[in-house]
JSON list of C-alpha atoms in Angstrom, two decimals:
[
{"chain": "A", "resi": 1, "resn": "MET", "atom": "CA", "xyz": [34.67, -323.39, 49.00]},
{"chain": "A", "resi": 2, "resn": "ALA", "atom": "CA", "xyz": [36.15, -326.16, 46.72]},
{"chain": "A", "resi": 3, "resn": "LYS", "atom": "CA", "xyz": [35.77, -325.58, 42.68]},
{"chain": "A", "resi": 4, "resn": "ALA", "atom": "CA", "xyz": [33.39, -327.93, 40.87]},
{"chain": "A", "resi": 5, "resn": "SER", "atom": "CA", "xyz": [34.62, -329.97, 39.22]},
{"chain": "A", "resi": 6, "resn": "PRO", "atom": "CA", "xyz": [35.05, -330.14, 34.70]},
{"chain": "A", "resi": 7, "resn": "SER", "atom": "CA", "xyz": [32.61, -333.59, 34.83]},
{"chain": "A", "resi": 8, "resn": "PHE", "atom": "CA", "xyz": [30.08, -331.48, 37.08]},
{"chain": "A", "resi": 9, "resn": "TYR", "atom": "CA", "xyz": [29.56, -328.30, 34.72]},
{"chain": "A", "resi": 10, "resn": "GLY", "atom": "CA", "xyz": [28.91, -331.22, 31.98]},
{"chain": "A", "resi": 11, "resn": "ILE", "atom": "CA", "xyz": [26.00, -333.07, 33.65]},
{"chain": "A", "resi": 12, "resn": "GLY", "atom": "CA", "xyz": [24.59, -329.52, 33.91]},
{"chain": "A", "resi": 13, "resn": "CYS", "atom": "CA", "xyz": [24.85, -329.27, 30.88]},
{"chain": "A", "resi": 14, "resn": "LEU", "atom": "CA", "xyz": [23.62, -332.90, 29.01]},
{"chain": "A", "resi": 15, "resn": "LEU", "atom": "CA", "xyz": [20.34, -332.25, 31.83]},
{"chain": "A", "resi": 16, "resn": "LEU", "atom": "CA", "xyz": [19.70, -328.84, 30.73]},
{"chain": "A", "resi": 17, "resn": "SER", "atom": "CA", "xyz": [19.58, -329.72, 26.53]},
{"chain": "A", "resi": 18, "resn": "LEU", "atom": "CA", "xyz": [17.46, -332.92, 27.65]},
{"chain": "A", "resi": 19, "resn": "LEU", "atom": "CA", "xyz": [15.10, -330.26, 28.82]},
{"chain": "A", "resi": 20, "resn": "LEU", "atom": "CA", "xyz": [15.29, -328.37, 26.15]},
{"chain": "A", "resi": 21, "resn": "LEU", "atom": "CA", "xyz": [14.73, -330.15, 23.60]},
{"chain": "A", "resi": 22, "resn": "ALA", "atom": "CA", "xyz": [12.46, -332.43, 24.50]},
{"chain": "A", "resi": 23, "resn": "HIS", "atom": "CA", "xyz": [8.64, -332.91, 23.03]},
{"chain": "A", "resi": 24, "resn": "SER", "atom": "CA", "xyz": [5.48, -334.78, 23.97]},
{"chain": "A", "resi": 25, "resn": "ALA", "atom": "CA", "xyz": [3.14, -335.96, 22.01]},
{"chain": "A", "resi": 26, "resn": "PRO", "atom": "CA", "xyz": [0.97, -334.35, 20.07]},
{"chain": "A", "resi": 27, "resn": "GLU", "atom": "CA", "xyz": [-2.69, -334.76, 21.18]},
{"chain": "A", "resi": 28, "resn": "SER", "atom": "CA", "xyz": [-3.52, -335.77, 18.24]},
{"chain": "A", "resi": 29, "resn": "ALA", "atom": "CA", "xyz": [-1.73, -339.21, 18.00]},
{"chain": "A", "resi": 30, "resn": "VAL", "atom": "CA", "xyz": [-3.71, -340.98, 21.29]},
{"chain": "A", "resi": 31, "resn": "VAL", "atom": "CA", "xyz": [-5.32, -344.08, 20.81]},
{"chain": "A", "resi": 32, "resn": "THR", "atom": "CA", "xyz": [-8.71, -344.31, 22.35]},
{"chain": "A", "resi": 33, "resn": "GLN", "atom": "CA", "xyz": [-9.65, -347.69, 21.11]},
{"chain": "A", "resi": 34, "resn": "ILE", "atom": "CA", "xyz": [-7.27, -350.80, 20.44]},
{"chain": "A", "resi": 35, "resn": "PRO", "atom": "CA", "xyz": [-9.24, -353.40, 18.02]},
{"chain": "A", "resi": 36, "resn": "GLY", "atom": "CA", "xyz": [-10.69, -356.09, 20.17]},
{"chain": "A", "resi": 37, "resn": "PHE", "atom": "CA", "xyz": [-10.26, -354.68, 23.75]},
{"chain": "A", "resi": 38, "resn": "SER", "atom": "CA", "xyz": [-14.13, -353.12, 25.06]},
{"chain": "A", "resi": 39, "resn": "GLY", "atom": "CA", "xyz": [-13.84, -350.53, 27.34]},
{"chain": "A", "resi": 40, "resn": "THR", "atom": "CA", "xyz": [-11.92, -347.65, 28.06]},
{"chain": "A", "resi": 41, "resn": "LEU", "atom": "CA", "xyz": [-7.98, -348.12, 28.47]},
{"chain": "A", "resi": 42, "resn": "PRO", "atom": "CA", "xyz": [-6.37, -347.84, 31.69]},
{"chain": "A", "resi": 43, "resn": "SER", "atom": "CA", "xyz": [-3.83, -344.94, 30.70]},
{"chain": "A", "resi": 44, "resn": "LYS", "atom": "CA", "xyz": [-3.08, -342.78, 27.26]},
{"chain": "A", "resi": 45, "resn": "HIS", "atom": "CA", "xyz": [-1.09, -344.46, 24.64]},
{"chain": "A", "resi": 46, "resn": "TYR", "atom": "CA", "xyz": [-0.10, -342.90, 21.60]},
{"chain": "A", "resi": 47, "resn": "ALA", "atom": "CA", "xyz": [0.25, -343.47, 18.87]},
{"chain": "A", "resi": 48, "resn": "GLY", "atom": "CA", "xyz": [3.69, -342.85, 16.42]},
{"chain": "A", "resi": 49, "resn": "TYR", "atom": "CA", "xyz": [7.45, -344.04, 16.14]},
{"chain": "A", "resi": 50, "resn": "ALA", "atom": "CA", "xyz": [9.95, -342.53, 18.18]},
{"chain": "A", "resi": 51, "resn": "TYR", "atom": "CA", "xyz": [13.26, -340.50, 16.02]}
]
């Protein structure tokens, strides 16, 4: 049986940490109206900034 390379474990740890640290936008940040646009938005848009 072939051994997994150290880079394989590094990539696995990176993906696992990204999965555990990812946060979704809160529902309070959903944009429902945009000035000058009448009607419903075609998809969900969120207000805020990336940090």
